[in-house]
Coordinates of C-alpha atoms in Angstrom, one line a residue:
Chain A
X1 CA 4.5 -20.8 6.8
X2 CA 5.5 -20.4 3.2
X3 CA 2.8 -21.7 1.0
X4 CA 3.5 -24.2 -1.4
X5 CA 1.6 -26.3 -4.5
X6 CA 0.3 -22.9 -5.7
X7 CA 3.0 -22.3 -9.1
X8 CA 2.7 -18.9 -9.8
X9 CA 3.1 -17.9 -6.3
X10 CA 5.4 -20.4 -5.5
X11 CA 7.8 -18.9 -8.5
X12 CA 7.0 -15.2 -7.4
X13 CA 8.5 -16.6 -3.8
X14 CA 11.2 -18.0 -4.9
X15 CA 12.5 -15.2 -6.9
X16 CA 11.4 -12.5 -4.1
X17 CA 13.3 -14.5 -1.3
X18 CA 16.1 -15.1 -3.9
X19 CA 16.9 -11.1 -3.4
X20 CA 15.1 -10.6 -0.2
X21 CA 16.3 -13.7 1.6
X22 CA 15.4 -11.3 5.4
X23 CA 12.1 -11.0 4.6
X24 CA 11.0 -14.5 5.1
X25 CA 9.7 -13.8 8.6
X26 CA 7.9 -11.5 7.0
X27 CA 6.0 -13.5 4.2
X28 CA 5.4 -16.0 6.7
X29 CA 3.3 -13.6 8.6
X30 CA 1.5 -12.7 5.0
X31 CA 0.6 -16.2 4.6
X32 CA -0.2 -17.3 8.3
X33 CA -3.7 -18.5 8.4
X34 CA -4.2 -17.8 4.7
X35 CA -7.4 -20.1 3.4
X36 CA -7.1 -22.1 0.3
X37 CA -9.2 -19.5 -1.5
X38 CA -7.3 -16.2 -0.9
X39 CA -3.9 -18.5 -1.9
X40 CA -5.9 -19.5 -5.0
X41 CA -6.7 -15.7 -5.6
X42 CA -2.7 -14.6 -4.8
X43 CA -1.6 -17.8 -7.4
X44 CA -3.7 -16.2 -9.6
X45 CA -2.7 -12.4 -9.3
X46 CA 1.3 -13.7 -9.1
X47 CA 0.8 -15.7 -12.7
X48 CA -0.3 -12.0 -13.8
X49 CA 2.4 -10.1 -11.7
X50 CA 4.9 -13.1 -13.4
X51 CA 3.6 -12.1 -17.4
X52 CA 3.9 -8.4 -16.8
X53 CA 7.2 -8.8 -15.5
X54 CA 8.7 -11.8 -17.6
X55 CA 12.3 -11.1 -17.4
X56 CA 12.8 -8.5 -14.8
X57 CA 10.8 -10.4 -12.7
X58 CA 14.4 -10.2 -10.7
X59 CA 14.5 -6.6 -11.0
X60 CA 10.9 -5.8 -9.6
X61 CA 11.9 -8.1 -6.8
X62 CA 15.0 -5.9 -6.1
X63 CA 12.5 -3.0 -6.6
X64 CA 10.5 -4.2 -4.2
X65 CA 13.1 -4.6 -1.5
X66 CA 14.4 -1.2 -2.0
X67 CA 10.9 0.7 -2.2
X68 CA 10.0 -1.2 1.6
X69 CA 13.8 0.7 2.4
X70 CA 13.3 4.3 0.9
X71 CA 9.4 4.6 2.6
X72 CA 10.7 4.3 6.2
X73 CA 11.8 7.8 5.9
X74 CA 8.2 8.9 4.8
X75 CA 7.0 6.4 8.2
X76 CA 9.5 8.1 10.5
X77 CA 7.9 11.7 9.3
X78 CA 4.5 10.6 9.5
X79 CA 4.8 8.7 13.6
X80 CA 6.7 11.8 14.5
X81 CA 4.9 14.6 13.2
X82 CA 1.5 13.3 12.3
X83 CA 0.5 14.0 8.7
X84 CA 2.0 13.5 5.1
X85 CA 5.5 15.1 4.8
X86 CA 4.3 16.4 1.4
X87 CA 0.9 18.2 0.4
X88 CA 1.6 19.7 -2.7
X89 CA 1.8 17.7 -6.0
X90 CA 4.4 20.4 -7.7
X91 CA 6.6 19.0 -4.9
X92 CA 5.8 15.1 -5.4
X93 CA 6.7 16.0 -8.9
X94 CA 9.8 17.3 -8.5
X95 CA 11.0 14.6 -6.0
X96 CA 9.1 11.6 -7.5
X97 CA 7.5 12.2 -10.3
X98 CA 10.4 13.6 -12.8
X99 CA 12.7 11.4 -11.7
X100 CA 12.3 8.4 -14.5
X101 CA 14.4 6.0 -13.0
X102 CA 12.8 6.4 -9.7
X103 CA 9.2 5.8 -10.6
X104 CA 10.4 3.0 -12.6
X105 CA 11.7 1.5 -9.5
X106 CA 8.3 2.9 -7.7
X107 CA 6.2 1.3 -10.1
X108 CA 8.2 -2.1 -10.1
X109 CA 7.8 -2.3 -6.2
X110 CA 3.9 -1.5 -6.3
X111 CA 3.6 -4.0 -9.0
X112 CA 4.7 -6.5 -6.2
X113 CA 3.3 -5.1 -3.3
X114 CA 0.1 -6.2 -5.1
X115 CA 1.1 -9.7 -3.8
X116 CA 2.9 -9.4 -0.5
X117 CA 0.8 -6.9 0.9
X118 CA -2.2 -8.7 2.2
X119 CA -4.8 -5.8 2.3
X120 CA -3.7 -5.1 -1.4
X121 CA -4.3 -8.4 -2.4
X122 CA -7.7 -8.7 -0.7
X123 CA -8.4 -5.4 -2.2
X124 CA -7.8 -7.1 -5.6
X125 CA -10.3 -10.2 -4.4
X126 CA -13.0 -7.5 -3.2
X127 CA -12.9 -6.2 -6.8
X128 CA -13.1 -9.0 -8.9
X129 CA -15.8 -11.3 -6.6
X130 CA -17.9 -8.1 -5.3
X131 CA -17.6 -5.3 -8.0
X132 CA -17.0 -6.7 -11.2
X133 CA -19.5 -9.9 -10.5
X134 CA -22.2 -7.2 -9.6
X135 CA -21.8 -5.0 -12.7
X136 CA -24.5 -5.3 -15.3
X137 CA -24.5 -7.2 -18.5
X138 CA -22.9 -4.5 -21.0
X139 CA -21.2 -2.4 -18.6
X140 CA -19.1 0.5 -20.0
X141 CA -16.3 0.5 -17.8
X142 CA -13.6 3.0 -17.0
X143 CA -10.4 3.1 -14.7
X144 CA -9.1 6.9 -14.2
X145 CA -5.0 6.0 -13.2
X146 CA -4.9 2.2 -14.6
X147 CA -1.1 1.8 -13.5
X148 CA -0.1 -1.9 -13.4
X149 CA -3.1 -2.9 -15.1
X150 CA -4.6 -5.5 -12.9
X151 CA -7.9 -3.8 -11.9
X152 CA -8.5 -3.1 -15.7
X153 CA -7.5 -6.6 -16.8
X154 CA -9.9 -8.3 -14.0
X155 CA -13.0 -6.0 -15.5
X156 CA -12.4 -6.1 -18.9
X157 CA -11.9 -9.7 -18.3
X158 CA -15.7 -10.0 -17.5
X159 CA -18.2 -11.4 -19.9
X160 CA -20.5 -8.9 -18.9
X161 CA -17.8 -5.6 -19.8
X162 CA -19.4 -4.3 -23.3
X163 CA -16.5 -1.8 -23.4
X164 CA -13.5 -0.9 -21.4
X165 CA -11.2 2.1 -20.9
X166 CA -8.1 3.4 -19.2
X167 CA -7.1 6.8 -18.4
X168 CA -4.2 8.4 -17.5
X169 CA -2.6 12.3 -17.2
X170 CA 0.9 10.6 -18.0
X171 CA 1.9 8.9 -21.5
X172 CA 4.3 6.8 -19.7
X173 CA 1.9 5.7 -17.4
X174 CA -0.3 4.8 -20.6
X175 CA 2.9 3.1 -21.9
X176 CA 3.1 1.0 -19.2
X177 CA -0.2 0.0 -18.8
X178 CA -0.6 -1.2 -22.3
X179 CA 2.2 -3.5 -21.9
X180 CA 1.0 -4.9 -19.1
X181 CA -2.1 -5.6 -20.7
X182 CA 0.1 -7.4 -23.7
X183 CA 1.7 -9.7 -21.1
X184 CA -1.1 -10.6 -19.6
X185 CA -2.8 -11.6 -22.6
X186 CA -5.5 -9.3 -22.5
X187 CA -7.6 -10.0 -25.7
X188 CA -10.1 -7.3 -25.3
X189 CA -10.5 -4.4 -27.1
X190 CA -9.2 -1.8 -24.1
X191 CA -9.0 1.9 -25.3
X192 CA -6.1 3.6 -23.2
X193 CA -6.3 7.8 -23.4
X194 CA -4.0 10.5 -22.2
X195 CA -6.3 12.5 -20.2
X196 CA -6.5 15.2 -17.3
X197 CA -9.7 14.7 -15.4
X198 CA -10.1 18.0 -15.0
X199 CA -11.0 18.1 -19.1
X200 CA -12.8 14.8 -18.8
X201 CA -15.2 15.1 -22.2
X202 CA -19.2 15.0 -21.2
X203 CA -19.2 11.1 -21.5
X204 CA -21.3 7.9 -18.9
X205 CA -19.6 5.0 -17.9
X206 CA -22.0 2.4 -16.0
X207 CA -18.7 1.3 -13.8
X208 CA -15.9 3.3 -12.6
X209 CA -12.6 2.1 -10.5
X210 CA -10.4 5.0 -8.6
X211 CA -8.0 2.5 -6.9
X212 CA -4.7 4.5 -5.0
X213 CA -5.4 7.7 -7.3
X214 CA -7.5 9.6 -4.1
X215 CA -4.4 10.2 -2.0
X216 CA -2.2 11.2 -4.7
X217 CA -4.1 14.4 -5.2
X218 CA -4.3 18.2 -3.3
X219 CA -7.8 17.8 -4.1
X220 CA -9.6 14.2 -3.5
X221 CA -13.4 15.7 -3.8
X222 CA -13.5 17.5 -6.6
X223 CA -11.9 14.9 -8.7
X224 CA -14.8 12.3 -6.9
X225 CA -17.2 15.2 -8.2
X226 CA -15.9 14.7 -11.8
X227 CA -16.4 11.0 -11.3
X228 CA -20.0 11.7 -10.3
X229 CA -20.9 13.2 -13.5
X230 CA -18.8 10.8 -15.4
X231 CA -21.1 7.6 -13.8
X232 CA -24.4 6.9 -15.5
X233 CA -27.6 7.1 -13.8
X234 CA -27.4 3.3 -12.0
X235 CA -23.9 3.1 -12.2
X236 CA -21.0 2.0 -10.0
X237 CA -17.8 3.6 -8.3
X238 CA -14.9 1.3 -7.2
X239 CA -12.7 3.4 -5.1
X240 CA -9.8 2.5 -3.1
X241 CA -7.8 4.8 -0.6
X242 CA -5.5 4.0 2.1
X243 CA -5.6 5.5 5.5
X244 CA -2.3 6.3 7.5
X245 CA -0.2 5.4 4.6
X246 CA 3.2 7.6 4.1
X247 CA 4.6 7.4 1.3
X248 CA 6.6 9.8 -0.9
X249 CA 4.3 11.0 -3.3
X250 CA 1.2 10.5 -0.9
X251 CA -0.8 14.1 -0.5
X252 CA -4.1 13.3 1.2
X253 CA -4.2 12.0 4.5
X254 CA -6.9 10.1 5.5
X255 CA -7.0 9.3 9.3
X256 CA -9.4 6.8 8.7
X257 CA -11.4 4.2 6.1
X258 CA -14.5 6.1 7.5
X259 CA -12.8 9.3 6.3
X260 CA -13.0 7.9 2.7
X261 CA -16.3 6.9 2.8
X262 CA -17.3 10.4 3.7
X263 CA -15.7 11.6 1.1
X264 CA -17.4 9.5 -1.7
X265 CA -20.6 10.4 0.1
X266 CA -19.6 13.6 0.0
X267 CA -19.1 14.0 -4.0
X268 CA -22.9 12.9 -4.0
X269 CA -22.6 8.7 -4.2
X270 CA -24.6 6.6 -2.4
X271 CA -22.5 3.9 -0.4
X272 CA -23.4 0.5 -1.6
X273 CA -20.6 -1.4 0.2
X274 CA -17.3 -1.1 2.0
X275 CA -14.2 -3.4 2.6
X276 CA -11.5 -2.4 5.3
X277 CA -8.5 -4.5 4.8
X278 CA -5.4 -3.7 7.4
X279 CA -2.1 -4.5 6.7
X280 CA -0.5 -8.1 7.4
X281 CA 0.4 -8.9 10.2
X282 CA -3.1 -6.9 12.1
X283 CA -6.2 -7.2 13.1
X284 CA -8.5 -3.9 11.9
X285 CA -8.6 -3.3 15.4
X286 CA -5.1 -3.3 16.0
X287 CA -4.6 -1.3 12.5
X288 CA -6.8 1.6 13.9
X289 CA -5.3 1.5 17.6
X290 CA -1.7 1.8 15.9
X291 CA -2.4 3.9 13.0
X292 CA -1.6 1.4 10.7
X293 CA -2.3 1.4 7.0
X294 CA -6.1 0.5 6.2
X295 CA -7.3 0.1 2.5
X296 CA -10.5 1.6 2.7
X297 CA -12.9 0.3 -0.2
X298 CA -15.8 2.0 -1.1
X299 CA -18.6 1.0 -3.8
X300 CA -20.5 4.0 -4.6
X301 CA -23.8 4.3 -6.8
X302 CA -25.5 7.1 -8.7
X303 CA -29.0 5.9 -7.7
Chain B
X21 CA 16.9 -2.9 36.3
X22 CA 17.8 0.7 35.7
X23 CA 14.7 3.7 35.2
X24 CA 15.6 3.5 31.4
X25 CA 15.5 0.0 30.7
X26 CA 12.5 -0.1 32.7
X27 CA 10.5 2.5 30.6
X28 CA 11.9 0.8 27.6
X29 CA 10.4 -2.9 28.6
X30 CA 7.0 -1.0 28.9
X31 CA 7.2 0.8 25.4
X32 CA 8.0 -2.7 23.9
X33 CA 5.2 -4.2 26.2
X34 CA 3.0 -1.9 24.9
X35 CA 3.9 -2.1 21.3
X36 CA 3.7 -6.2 21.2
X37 CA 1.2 -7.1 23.3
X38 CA 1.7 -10.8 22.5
X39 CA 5.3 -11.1 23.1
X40 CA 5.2 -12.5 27.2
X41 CA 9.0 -13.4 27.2
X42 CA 11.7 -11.9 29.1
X43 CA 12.4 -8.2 28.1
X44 CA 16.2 -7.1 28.6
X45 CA 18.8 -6.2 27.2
X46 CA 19.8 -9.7 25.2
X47 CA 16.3 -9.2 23.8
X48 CA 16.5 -9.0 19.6
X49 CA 14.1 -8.3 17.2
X50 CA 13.8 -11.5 15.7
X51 CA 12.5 -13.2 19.0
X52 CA 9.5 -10.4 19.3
X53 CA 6.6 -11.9 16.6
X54 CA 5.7 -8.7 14.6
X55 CA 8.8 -6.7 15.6
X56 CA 9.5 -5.7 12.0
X57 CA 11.1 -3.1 10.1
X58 CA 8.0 -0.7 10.8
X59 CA 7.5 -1.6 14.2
X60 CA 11.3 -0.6 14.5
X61 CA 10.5 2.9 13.8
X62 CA 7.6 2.9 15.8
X63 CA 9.2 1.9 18.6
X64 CA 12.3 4.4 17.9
X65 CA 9.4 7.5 17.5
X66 CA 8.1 5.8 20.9
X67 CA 11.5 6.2 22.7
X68 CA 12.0 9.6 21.4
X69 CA 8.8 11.0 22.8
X70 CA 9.5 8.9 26.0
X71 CA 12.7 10.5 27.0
X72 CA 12.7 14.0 24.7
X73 CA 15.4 12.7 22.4
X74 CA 15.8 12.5 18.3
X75 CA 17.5 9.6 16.6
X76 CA 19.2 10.3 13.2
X77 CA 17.8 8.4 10.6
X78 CA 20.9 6.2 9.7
X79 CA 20.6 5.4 14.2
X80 CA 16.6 3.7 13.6
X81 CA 17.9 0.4 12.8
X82 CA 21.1 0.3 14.5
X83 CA 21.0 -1.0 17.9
X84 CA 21.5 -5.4 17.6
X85 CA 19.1 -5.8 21.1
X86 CA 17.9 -4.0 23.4
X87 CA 20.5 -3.3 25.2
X88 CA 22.1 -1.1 22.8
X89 CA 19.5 0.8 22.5
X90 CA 19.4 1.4 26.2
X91 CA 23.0 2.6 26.0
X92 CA 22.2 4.6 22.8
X93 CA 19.6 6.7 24.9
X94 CA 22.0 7.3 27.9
X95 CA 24.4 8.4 25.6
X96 CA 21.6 10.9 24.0
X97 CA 20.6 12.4 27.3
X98 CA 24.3 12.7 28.8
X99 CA 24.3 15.5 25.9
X100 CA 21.0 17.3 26.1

């Protein structure tokens, strides 16, 4: 059943089923069973996902309609052949990457996947009411890949955030996520750098978020390594990674959550906590059986 | 029922284990909770491996029920 009496996500229906009118079965499914504080959480995320769009909230709508279209392709590569149709990132760039009106498109369609994908919308929950409420008062915070903005609104949103950062390889990525920011009526002081990770400066952050970066790269670990050195001494990793999820530009594949938390462990973390949200629609037990798309969480600590 | 529908019904058995309704060839999509766009290719990738067959991309979402698709594979193995 549709939800309704929540207004943000009530408007963010209306305008996705105004465009995508066949995937009402669908968002039923998405909502099915939903309790009264994941719809307060999704209201919430939609009124941000409403501000960062404000008028082309019918264009990232469209966007997300046609990005569920052009991944099938990557889904009909990965059930017939088993792994990622791309592994290196001079090829994602050339197909995705450099292609400006594409990513726009890409980004618009992620931007609302944040709300009608259920694990990415309980990944978004995990954060806020686990992470974030379990950082320390003063925390130095950094997001390596900010995007859309949400993760870095929801920390920097936190009383207890001393100092916030964002950064990114790609100035339109930057761009981007300082608008978003804007429209979401960000008031705090949130420093947004071009930067390679690879030529990270010698700096500590006391909270770190790597959310759908991991799987993007030809090499996962050693960017986790340079997130090791980057986390103070009793700091916090937030990192996000799906398992069994083709997309175009997706590198990495990890057959399993369990795979990312090995890897985390494996840059020299300690694993504090973990949060495996399958798709909508399926059980974590029927995610695994059917190699379905798992967000695996991990919160890592430098003890 | 003929050998191919018959290995067909079980695929889609298999695939939705909570659909216990009739499966033939009037059976659509839209009556099979979870039968979405993904599950579609699933179940295509399914059939392929079942009878040694390839579907074009533009063919994944064709067949209406499942009838069609029945006829879609007997067409594919007249030509192998």
């Amino acid at each position: 059943m549709i939800p309704t009496g929540y207004a943000h996500l009530s408007a963010l229906l209306d305008h996705q089923l105004a465009v995508y009118p066949e995937h009402r079965r669908y968002l039923e499914k998405r909502f099915a069973g939903a309790s009264a504080e994941h719809l307060a959480l999704t209201d919430e995320l939609s009124g941000h996902v409403l501000r960062i769009a404000g008028d082309r909230i019918r264009t990232v709508c469209e966007d997300y309609k046609w990005m569920v279209g052009w991944t099938l392709d990557e889904e009909l590569f990965f059930r017939r052949n088993g792994r990622y149709r791309l592994s290196k990132f001079a090829d994602a760039y050339a197909e995705v990457y450099a292609n400006t009106e594409l990513m726009t498109r890409y980004v618009n369609g992620i931007l609302a996947s944040q709300i009608w994908w259920r694990n990415h919308t309980e990944v978004l929950g995990y954060f806020r009411d686990t992470f974030v409420a379990g950082n320390p008062k003063g925390f130095r915070h950094l997001e390596v890949g900010p995007g859309h903005g949400l993760f870095l609104y929801l920390a920097a949103s936190s009383s207890d955030c001393a100092s916030a950062e964002g950064w990114d390889i790609s100035p339109a990525s930057i761009a981007a996520t300082r608008e978003a920011l804007l429209r979401m009526g960000n008031r705090s002081k949130i420093d947004l750098v071009e930067m390679d990770l690879a030529r990270a400066p010698s700096r500590q952050f006391d909270s770190i978020t790597f959310s759908e970066v991991l799987e993007h790269l030809e090499e996962p670990l050693a960017a986790l390594k340079i997130l090791h050195g980057l986390l103070a001494k009793g700091g916090r990793i937030f990192v996000n990674a799906p398992a069994n999820s083709p997309m175009p530009d997706h590198l990495y594949l990890f057959r399993s959550p369990e795979e990312v938390v090995d890897m985390v462990r494996g840059a020299g973390f300690e694993v504090a906590g973990t949060m495996f949200a399958p798709p909508t629609g399926a059980t974590l037990e029927q995610a695994r059986k059917q190699l379905l798309s798992v967000s695996a969480v991990v919160i890592g600590t430098k003890p | 029922m003929s050998e191919i529908m018959d290995k067909v019904a079980d695929i889609i058995r298999d695939m939705f284990e909570d659909y216990d309704g009739p499966v033939d060839g009037a059976l659509t999509a839209e009556q099979v909770p979870d039968w979405d766009s993904l599950a579609q290719v699933k179940l295509m990738v399914a059939v392929e491996g079942e009878f040694g067959i390839r579907f074009e991309s533009r063919e994944i979402n064709e067949p209406a029920n499942v009838g069609e698709l029945v006829e879609m594979i007997k067409k594919k193995l007249a030509k192998k």
